[in-house]
């Protein structure tokens, strides 16, 4: 029976003492085990996880460990549960919490900064100076579920109230898992200045963040919005999400295409979501003088950059981490007002028990998978069905 002192629950939302949780063993080794249901403390709630989307970063963590950081090191064999793009129902309130009610549907953002460092005080909690310090005598209370603390590939998780975003009943579980992805795109455009109405924006790379970057830029009034990529089916989804022009870089030089579309002037902003080795150089030649580039993806190797070109043309480069400055709230507002249909990037749903299959779909892009979601209830497990 789950009845921690000072925690408020509701009889019609019963909470078991233990839950099913996936944990990371050695690289690429996930095990489904029983874990105690975690307990929310001050300014925290317990979320019953109803759906969780798989992110490319989860694949990185499960394979390489980084960028997860558990107790100051790699996350292997530490009983760590990955997964960070989840949504659910508030199941219990920590002491003193009245900002949310038990039974309320919420989606989550990832980072709860320490709240006391310089960056947290500026609203840049995804760049918290106490990142990963949440244990032993260096405990600053930082949490980034699925990165530095347990995440969402399980049935329940504890979230700081500042990481919750309320969602309407008109938004499906699957769509709600995409709020944080749209929030990351929103954060990128926020850091670029935010006022993109009437300004040209090029988005490089039609992955989930790039596609929702197109949607958010368009919803903010940017024009033209140009999406570049290598796969026509992804570019077509970009069109449906608001791209005015799409460029298949296998068929046309991306810089020349952007210059052509903008009458030679170039765009004002680039949202770089491809991680391609030459992306910064290409972005530099797509923006006009004084233009701004936001880097939301990165190559695995160090790459040469034509710094002189950027300096001579007063081009600004921004690196972003995650979904700071409450960008998820603005993204959710667009989504609940149906300013774009993020569901276009959700392609598959599996049962939580089928997480390894779901990961394989996401990693190998089986059946044109983009966003693959797993659900703890309401979806029949293939494994069970097959036995
Ligand atoms: Zn993610
Ligand atoms: Zn901080």
CSV table of C-alpha atoms and ligand atoms in Angstrom, one decimal:
chain,number,residue,atom,x,y,z
A,1,UNK,CA,0.0,0.0,0.0
A,2,UNK,CA,1.3,3.4,-1.0
A,3,UNK,CA,0.8,5.9,1.9
A,4,UNK,CA,3.9,8.1,2.5
A,5,UNK,CA,3.5,10.7,5.2
A,6,UNK,CA,2.4,14.1,4.1
A,7,UNK,CA,1.5,12.9,0.6
A,8,UNK,CA,-2.1,13.5,-0.7
A,9,UNK,CA,-3.7,10.8,-2.8
A,10,UNK,CA,-7.3,10.1,-3.9
A,11,UNK,CA,-9.2,6.9,-3.4
A,12,UNK,CA,-10.3,6.6,-7.0
A,13,UNK,CA,-6.6,6.8,-8.2
A,14,UNK,CA,-5.1,3.9,-6.3
A,15,UNK,CA,-1.3,3.7,-6.2
A,16,UNK,CA,0.5,0.4,-5.8
A,17,UNK,CA,3.6,0.1,-3.6
A,18,UNK,CA,5.7,-1.1,-6.5
A,19,UNK,CA,5.7,-0.6,-10.3
A,20,UNK,CA,7.1,-2.0,-13.5
A,21,UNK,CA,10.2,-0.1,-14.6
A,22,UNK,CA,12.8,-0.6,-17.3
A,23,UNK,CA,16.4,-0.1,-16.1
A,24,UNK,CA,19.6,0.2,-18.0
A,25,UNK,CA,22.3,-2.5,-17.4
A,26,UNK,CA,25.3,-2.6,-19.7
A,27,UNK,CA,25.1,-0.6,-22.9
A,28,UNK,CA,22.0,-1.5,-25.0
A,29,UNK,CA,20.7,-3.8,-22.2
A,30,UNK,CA,17.3,-3.0,-20.8
A,31,UNK,CA,15.6,-5.0,-18.1
A,32,UNK,CA,12.0,-4.8,-16.9
A,33,UNK,CA,12.0,-5.0,-13.1
A,34,UNK,CA,9.9,-4.0,-10.1
A,35,UNK,CA,10.8,-0.8,-8.3
A,36,UNK,CA,9.2,1.0,-5.4
A,37,UNK,CA,6.8,3.8,-6.6
A,38,UNK,CA,8.8,7.0,-5.8
A,39,UNK,CA,7.6,9.6,-3.2
A,40,UNK,CA,7.1,13.2,-4.1
A,41,UNK,CA,8.6,15.8,-1.7
A,42,UNK,CA,8.0,19.5,-1.3
A,43,UNK,CA,7.1,21.2,-4.7
A,44,UNK,CA,6.8,17.8,-6.3
A,45,UNK,CA,3.9,15.5,-7.5
A,46,UNK,CA,3.8,11.9,-8.4
A,47,UNK,CA,2.8,11.4,-12.1
A,48,UNK,CA,1.2,8.2,-13.3
A,49,UNK,CA,2.8,7.9,-16.7
A,50,UNK,CA,0.2,7.3,-19.4
A,51,UNK,CA,2.5,7.6,-22.5
A,52,UNK,CA,6.1,8.2,-23.2
A,53,UNK,CA,7.8,9.0,-26.5
A,54,UNK,CA,11.2,7.7,-27.5
A,55,UNK,CA,13.7,10.4,-28.4
A,56,UNK,CA,16.9,10.1,-30.3
A,57,UNK,CA,18.7,11.2,-27.1
A,58,UNK,CA,17.2,8.1,-25.3
A,59,UNK,CA,18.9,5.9,-28.0
A,60,UNK,CA,22.2,7.7,-27.4
A,61,UNK,CA,21.9,7.2,-23.6
A,62,UNK,CA,21.0,3.5,-23.9
A,63,UNK,CA,23.9,2.9,-26.2
A,64,UNK,CA,26.6,5.4,-25.1
A,65,UNK,CA,25.4,6.4,-21.6
A,66,UNK,CA,26.1,10.1,-22.3
A,67,UNK,CA,24.5,12.6,-22.0
A,68,UNK,CA,22.9,10.9,-19.0
A,69,UNK,CA,24.9,11.5,-15.8
A,70,UNK,CA,24.0,9.5,-12.8
A,71,UNK,CA,25.9,10.1,-9.5
A,72,UNK,CA,28.6,11.9,-11.5
A,73,UNK,CA,29.2,9.2,-14.1
A,74,UNK,CA,27.8,7.0,-16.8
A,75,UNK,CA,24.4,5.6,-16.1
A,76,UNK,CA,25.1,1.9,-16.7
A,77,UNK,CA,24.2,-0.7,-14.0
A,78,UNK,CA,22.9,2.0,-11.6
A,79,UNK,CA,19.3,0.9,-11.6
A,80,UNK,CA,18.6,3.9,-13.8
A,81,UNK,CA,15.4,4.3,-15.7
A,82,UNK,CA,15.7,6.3,-18.9
A,83,UNK,CA,13.0,8.1,-20.9
A,84,UNK,CA,12.1,11.7,-20.7
A,85,UNK,CA,9.3,12.7,-23.1
A,86,UNK,CA,6.3,11.5,-21.1
A,87,UNK,CA,2.8,12.7,-20.0
A,88,UNK,CA,0.3,11.3,-17.5
A,89,UNK,CA,-2.1,12.0,-14.7
A,90,UNK,CA,-1.2,13.6,-11.4
A,91,UNK,CA,-1.6,10.7,-8.9
A,92,UNK,CA,-0.3,12.2,-5.6
A,93,UNK,CA,0.8,15.6,-4.3
A,94,UNK,CA,3.9,16.2,-2.2
A,95,UNK,CA,3.6,18.3,1.0
A,96,UNK,CA,2.2,21.8,0.4
A,97,UNK,CA,1.4,21.4,-3.3
A,98,UNK,CA,-1.8,23.1,-4.4
A,99,UNK,CA,-0.7,24.2,-7.8
A,100,UNK,CA,-2.0,20.9,-9.4
A,101,UNK,CA,-4.8,18.5,-8.4
A,102,UNK,CA,-4.8,14.7,-8.2
A,103,UNK,CA,-6.5,13.4,-11.4
A,104,UNK,CA,-5.2,16.3,-13.6
A,105,UNK,CA,-3.7,15.5,-16.9
A,106,UNK,CA,-0.2,16.9,-17.5
A,107,UNK,CA,2.8,16.6,-19.7
A,108,UNK,CA,6.3,17.3,-18.5
A,109,UNK,CA,9.4,19.1,-19.5
A,110,UNK,CA,12.7,17.6,-18.5
A,111,UNK,CA,14.8,20.0,-16.5
A,112,UNK,CA,14.0,21.1,-13.0
A,113,UNK,CA,17.1,23.3,-12.3
A,114,UNK,CA,18.5,23.8,-8.8
A,115,UNK,CA,16.6,27.1,-8.6
A,116,UNK,CA,19.5,28.7,-6.8
A,117,UNK,CA,22.2,29.2,-9.4
A,118,UNK,CA,22.7,32.2,-11.7
A,119,UNK,CA,21.3,30.5,-14.8
A,120,UNK,CA,18.2,29.1,-13.0
A,121,UNK,CA,17.5,32.6,-11.7
A,122,UNK,CA,17.6,33.8,-15.3
A,123,UNK,CA,15.1,31.2,-16.4
A,124,UNK,CA,17.8,29.2,-18.2
A,125,UNK,CA,17.3,26.1,-16.0
A,126,UNK,CA,18.3,23.7,-18.8
A,127,UNK,CA,21.8,25.3,-18.4
A,128,UNK,CA,21.7,25.0,-14.6
A,129,UNK,CA,25.2,25.3,-13.1
A,130,UNK,CA,24.5,22.5,-10.7
A,131,UNK,CA,23.5,20.1,-13.5
A,132,UNK,CA,23.6,16.5,-12.3
A,133,UNK,CA,24.2,17.5,-8.7
A,134,UNK,CA,21.5,15.7,-6.8
A,135,UNK,CA,23.2,13.1,-4.6
A,136,UNK,CA,25.3,12.9,-1.4
A,137,UNK,CA,26.8,16.0,0.0
A,138,UNK,CA,26.7,17.8,-3.4
A,139,UNK,CA,22.9,17.5,-3.6
A,140,UNK,CA,21.6,20.8,-5.0
A,141,UNK,CA,18.2,19.4,-5.8
A,142,UNK,CA,18.8,19.4,-9.6
A,143,UNK,CA,16.6,17.0,-11.6
A,144,UNK,CA,16.5,16.2,-15.2
A,145,UNK,CA,14.3,13.0,-15.4
A,146,UNK,CA,15.8,10.5,-17.8
A,147,UNK,CA,19.2,12.3,-17.7
A,148,UNK,CA,20.3,12.8,-14.1
A,149,UNK,CA,17.4,11.2,-12.3
A,150,UNK,CA,15.0,8.3,-13.1
A,151,UNK,CA,12.9,8.9,-16.1
A,152,UNK,CA,9.7,7.7,-17.8
A,153,UNK,CA,10.1,4.2,-19.1
A,154,UNK,CA,8.1,3.0,-16.0
A,155,UNK,CA,4.7,3.5,-14.5
A,156,UNK,CA,5.2,6.4,-12.1
A,157,UNK,CA,7.6,9.3,-11.7
A,158,UNK,CA,8.2,12.3,-9.4
A,159,UNK,CA,8.2,15.7,-11.0
A,160,UNK,CA,8.9,19.2,-9.7
A,161,UNK,CA,5.7,21.3,-10.2
A,162,UNK,CA,7.8,23.6,-12.4
A,163,UNK,CA,8.3,20.8,-14.9
A,164,UNK,CA,4.5,20.2,-15.4
A,165,UNK,CA,2.4,21.6,-18.2
A,166,UNK,CA,-1.4,21.2,-17.8
A,167,UNK,CA,-3.1,19.8,-21.0
A,168,UNK,CA,-6.7,19.8,-22.1
A,169,UNK,CA,-8.8,16.7,-22.5
A,170,UNK,CA,-9.0,17.4,-26.2
A,171,UNK,CA,-5.3,16.5,-26.5
A,172,UNK,CA,-4.5,12.8,-26.8
A,173,UNK,CA,-1.9,11.1,-24.7
A,174,UNK,CA,0.3,10.6,-27.8
A,175,UNK,CA,0.1,14.3,-28.8
A,176,UNK,CA,0.8,15.4,-25.3
A,177,UNK,CA,4.2,13.6,-25.4
A,178,UNK,CA,5.2,15.9,-28.2
A,179,UNK,CA,4.8,19.1,-26.3
A,180,UNK,CA,8.4,18.9,-25.0
A,181,UNK,CA,9.7,18.4,-28.6
A,182,UNK,CA,7.7,21.5,-29.8
A,183,UNK,CA,9.0,23.2,-26.6
A,184,UNK,CA,12.6,22.6,-27.6
A,185,UNK,CA,11.9,24.2,-31.0
A,186,UNK,CA,10.1,27.1,-29.3
A,187,UNK,CA,13.1,27.6,-27.0
A,188,UNK,CA,15.4,27.7,-30.0
A,189,UNK,CA,13.3,30.4,-31.6
A,190,UNK,CA,13.0,32.2,-28.2
A,191,UNK,CA,16.7,32.4,-27.9
A,192,UNK,CA,17.0,33.7,-31.4
A,193,UNK,CA,14.8,36.7,-30.4
A,194,UNK,CA,11.4,35.2,-30.7
A,195,UNK,CA,10.0,37.9,-33.0
A,196,UNK,CA,10.1,36.0,-36.3
A,197,UNK,CA,6.8,37.2,-37.8
A,198,UNK,CA,7.5,38.2,-41.4
A,199,UNK,CA,11.1,37.0,-41.2
A,200,UNK,CA,12.6,34.2,-43.2
A,201,UNK,CA,13.5,31.1,-41.3
A,202,UNK,CA,15.3,28.0,-42.7
A,203,UNK,CA,15.1,24.8,-40.7
A,204,UNK,CA,17.8,22.2,-41.5
A,205,UNK,CA,16.9,18.6,-40.9
A,206,UNK,CA,13.4,17.1,-40.7
A,207,UNK,CA,13.7,15.1,-37.5
A,208,UNK,CA,11.1,15.6,-34.8
A,209,UNK,CA,12.6,18.9,-33.6
A,210,UNK,CA,13.1,20.2,-37.1
A,211,UNK,CA,9.6,19.3,-38.2
A,212,UNK,CA,8.0,20.9,-35.1
A,213,UNK,CA,10.5,23.8,-35.5
A,214,UNK,CA,8.8,24.4,-38.9
A,215,UNK,CA,5.4,24.3,-37.2
A,216,UNK,CA,6.3,26.6,-34.4
A,217,UNK,CA,8.1,29.1,-36.7
A,218,UNK,CA,5.0,29.2,-39.0
A,219,UNK,CA,2.7,29.6,-36.0
A,220,UNK,CA,4.8,32.5,-34.9
A,221,UNK,CA,4.2,34.1,-38.3
A,222,UNK,CA,7.6,33.5,-39.9
A,223,UNK,CA,7.7,33.8,-43.7
A,224,UNK,CA,9.0,32.2,-45.7
A,225,UNK,CA,9.7,29.0,-43.7
A,226,UNK,CA,12.1,26.7,-45.7
A,227,UNK,CA,12.8,23.1,-44.7
A,228,UNK,CA,15.8,21.2,-46.0
A,229,UNK,CA,16.4,17.5,-45.8
A,230,UNK,CA,17.2,14.3,-47.6
A,231,UNK,CA,13.9,12.3,-47.4
A,232,UNK,CA,10.9,13.4,-49.5
A,233,UNK,CA,8.4,11.7,-47.1
A,234,UNK,CA,9.7,13.8,-44.2
A,235,UNK,CA,9.8,16.9,-46.3
A,236,UNK,CA,6.1,16.3,-47.2
A,237,UNK,CA,5.2,16.2,-43.5
A,238,UNK,CA,7.1,19.5,-43.1
A,239,UNK,CA,4.9,21.0,-45.8
A,240,UNK,CA,1.8,19.8,-43.9
A,241,UNK,CA,3.2,21.4,-40.8
A,242,UNK,CA,3.6,24.8,-42.5
A,243,UNK,CA,6.8,24.9,-44.6
A,244,UNK,CA,6.4,27.3,-47.5
A,245,UNK,CA,9.2,25.6,-49.4
A,246,UNK,CA,11.0,22.3,-49.0
A,247,UNK,CA,14.4,21.5,-50.4
A,248,UNK,CA,15.7,18.0,-51.0
A,249,UNK,CA,19.5,18.5,-50.6
A,250,UNK,CA,20.1,15.3,-52.6
A,251,UNK,CA,18.6,17.1,-55.6
A,252,UNK,CA,19.5,20.7,-55.1
A,253,UNK,CA,22.2,22.6,-53.2
A,254,UNK,CA,20.6,23.9,-50.0
A,255,UNK,CA,22.4,27.2,-49.9
A,256,UNK,CA,21.6,28.0,-53.5
A,257,UNK,CA,18.0,27.0,-53.0
A,258,UNK,CA,17.5,29.3,-49.9
A,259,UNK,CA,19.2,32.1,-51.8
A,260,UNK,CA,16.9,31.5,-54.8
A,261,UNK,CA,13.7,31.3,-52.7
A,262,UNK,CA,14.6,34.6,-50.9
A,263,UNK,CA,15.5,36.5,-54.0
A,264,UNK,CA,19.2,36.4,-53.2
A,265,UNK,CA,18.8,37.9,-49.8
A,266,UNK,CA,19.0,34.8,-47.6
A,267,UNK,CA,16.9,34.2,-44.5
A,268,UNK,CA,17.1,36.0,-41.2
A,269,UNK,CA,17.3,32.9,-39.0
A,270,UNK,CA,18.4,29.3,-39.3
A,271,UNK,CA,17.3,26.5,-36.9
A,272,UNK,CA,19.9,23.8,-37.4
A,273,UNK,CA,18.5,20.4,-36.5
A,274,UNK,CA,20.4,18.1,-38.8
A,275,UNK,CA,23.7,17.7,-37.0
A,276,UNK,CA,25.4,17.4,-40.4
A,277,UNK,CA,29.2,18.1,-40.5
A,278,UNK,CA,28.9,21.1,-42.7
A,279,UNK,CA,25.7,22.5,-41.3
A,280,UNK,CA,27.2,25.5,-39.6
A,281,UNK,CA,29.0,26.6,-42.8
A,282,UNK,CA,25.8,26.1,-44.8
A,283,UNK,CA,23.7,27.9,-42.3
A,284,UNK,CA,26.2,30.8,-42.3
A,285,UNK,CA,25.7,31.2,-46.1
A,286,UNK,CA,21.9,30.9,-45.8
A,287,UNK,CA,21.4,33.7,-43.4
A,288,UNK,CA,21.9,37.4,-44.4
A,289,UNK,CA,24.4,39.7,-42.7
A,290,UNK,CA,23.5,40.0,-39.0
A,291,UNK,CA,21.5,36.9,-39.2
A,292,UNK,CA,21.1,34.4,-36.4
A,293,UNK,CA,21.7,30.6,-36.3
A,294,UNK,CA,20.4,28.3,-33.5
A,295,UNK,CA,22.2,25.0,-33.1
A,296,UNK,CA,19.8,22.3,-31.8
A,297,UNK,CA,21.7,19.3,-33.1
A,298,UNK,CA,25.4,18.5,-33.3
A,299,UNK,CA,27.8,16.2,-35.2
A,300,UNK,CA,29.6,13.5,-33.3
A,301,UNK,CA,33.1,14.6,-34.5
A,302,UNK,CA,34.7,18.0,-34.3
A,303,UNK,CA,34.1,19.9,-37.6
A,304,UNK,CA,35.9,22.8,-39.3
A,305,UNK,CA,33.9,26.0,-39.3
A,306,UNK,CA,34.6,29.1,-41.5
A,307,UNK,CA,34.8,31.5,-38.5
A,308,UNK,CA,36.0,34.4,-40.7
A,309,UNK,CA,32.9,34.3,-42.7
A,310,UNK,CA,30.7,34.4,-39.6
A,311,UNK,CA,32.7,37.3,-38.1
A,312,UNK,CA,32.8,39.4,-41.2
A,313,UNK,CA,29.1,39.0,-41.6
A,314,UNK,CA,28.2,39.6,-38.0
A,315,UNK,CA,26.4,36.3,-37.8
A,316,UNK,CA,25.3,35.1,-34.4
A,317,UNK,CA,25.5,31.5,-33.3
A,318,UNK,CA,23.4,30.1,-30.4
A,319,UNK,CA,23.7,26.7,-28.8
A,320,UNK,CA,20.6,25.6,-27.0
A,321,UNK,CA,20.1,22.8,-24.5
A,322,UNK,CA,16.6,21.4,-24.0
A,323,UNK,CA,13.5,23.4,-23.4
A,324,UNK,CA,14.2,26.4,-21.2
A,325,UNK,CA,12.4,29.7,-20.5
A,326,UNK,CA,9.1,27.9,-20.0
A,327,UNK,CA,9.0,27.3,-23.8
A,328,UNK,CA,6.9,24.1,-23.3
A,329,UNK,CA,4.0,26.3,-22.0
A,330,UNK,CA,4.1,28.4,-25.1
A,331,UNK,CA,4.3,25.3,-27.3
A,332,UNK,CA,1.4,23.7,-25.5
A,333,UNK,CA,-0.7,26.8,-26.0
A,334,UNK,CA,-0.1,26.5,-29.8
A,335,UNK,CA,-1.0,22.8,-29.7
A,336,UNK,CA,-4.1,23.1,-27.6
A,337,UNK,CA,-5.2,26.0,-29.9
A,338,UNK,CA,-4.6,23.7,-32.8
A,339,UNK,CA,-2.2,26.1,-34.5
A,340,UNK,CA,-0.5,23.0,-35.9
A,341,UNK,CA,-1.0,19.3,-35.8
A,342,UNK,CA,2.0,17.7,-34.0
A,343,UNK,CA,0.3,14.3,-34.4
A,344,UNK,CA,1.7,14.2,-37.9
A,345,UNK,CA,5.0,13.1,-36.5
A,346,UNK,CA,3.6,10.4,-34.2
A,347,UNK,CA,3.8,7.1,-36.1
A,348,UNK,CA,3.7,4.1,-33.8
A,349,UNK,CA,2.4,3.1,-30.3
A,350,UNK,CA,3.6,0.0,-28.4
A,351,UNK,CA,2.9,-1.3,-24.9
A,352,UNK,CA,5.4,-0.4,-22.2
A,353,UNK,CA,6.4,-4.1,-22.1
A,354,UNK,CA,7.4,-3.9,-25.7
A,355,UNK,CA,9.9,-1.1,-25.2
A,356,UNK,CA,12.8,-3.0,-26.9
A,357,UNK,CA,10.7,-3.4,-30.0
A,358,UNK,CA,9.6,0.2,-29.9
A,359,UNK,CA,13.3,1.3,-29.6
A,360,UNK,CA,14.2,-0.9,-32.6
A,361,UNK,CA,11.4,0.8,-34.6
A,362,UNK,CA,12.7,4.3,-33.6
A,363,UNK,CA,16.4,3.4,-34.1
A,364,UNK,CA,16.0,1.6,-37.5
A,365,UNK,CA,13.2,3.9,-38.6
A,366,UNK,CA,11.2,0.8,-39.4
A,367,UNK,CA,8.0,1.5,-41.3
A,368,UNK,CA,9.1,5.2,-41.6
A,369,UNK,CA,8.9,5.6,-37.8
A,370,UNK,CA,9.4,9.1,-36.5
A,371,UNK,CA,8.0,9.4,-33.0
A,372,UNK,CA,7.3,6.1,-31.4
A,373,UNK,CA,5.3,6.1,-28.2
A,374,UNK,CA,4.9,3.4,-25.4
A,375,UNK,CA,2.0,3.2,-23.1
A,376,UNK,CA,1.7,1.5,-19.7
A,377,UNK,CA,-1.9,0.7,-20.2
A,378,UNK,CA,-4.5,0.3,-22.9
A,379,UNK,CA,-2.2,-1.2,-25.5
A,380,UNK,CA,-1.9,-4.9,-25.9
A,381,UNK,CA,1.7,-6.2,-25.5
A,382,UNK,CA,2.9,-8.1,-28.5
A,383,UNK,CA,5.0,-10.4,-26.4
A,384,UNK,CA,2.1,-11.5,-24.3
A,385,UNK,CA,-0.1,-11.8,-27.3
A,386,UNK,CA,2.4,-14.0,-29.1
A,387,UNK,CA,2.7,-16.5,-26.2
B,1,LIG,ZN1,14.0,14.2,-26.1
B,2,LIG,ZN1,20.5,25.9,-11.2
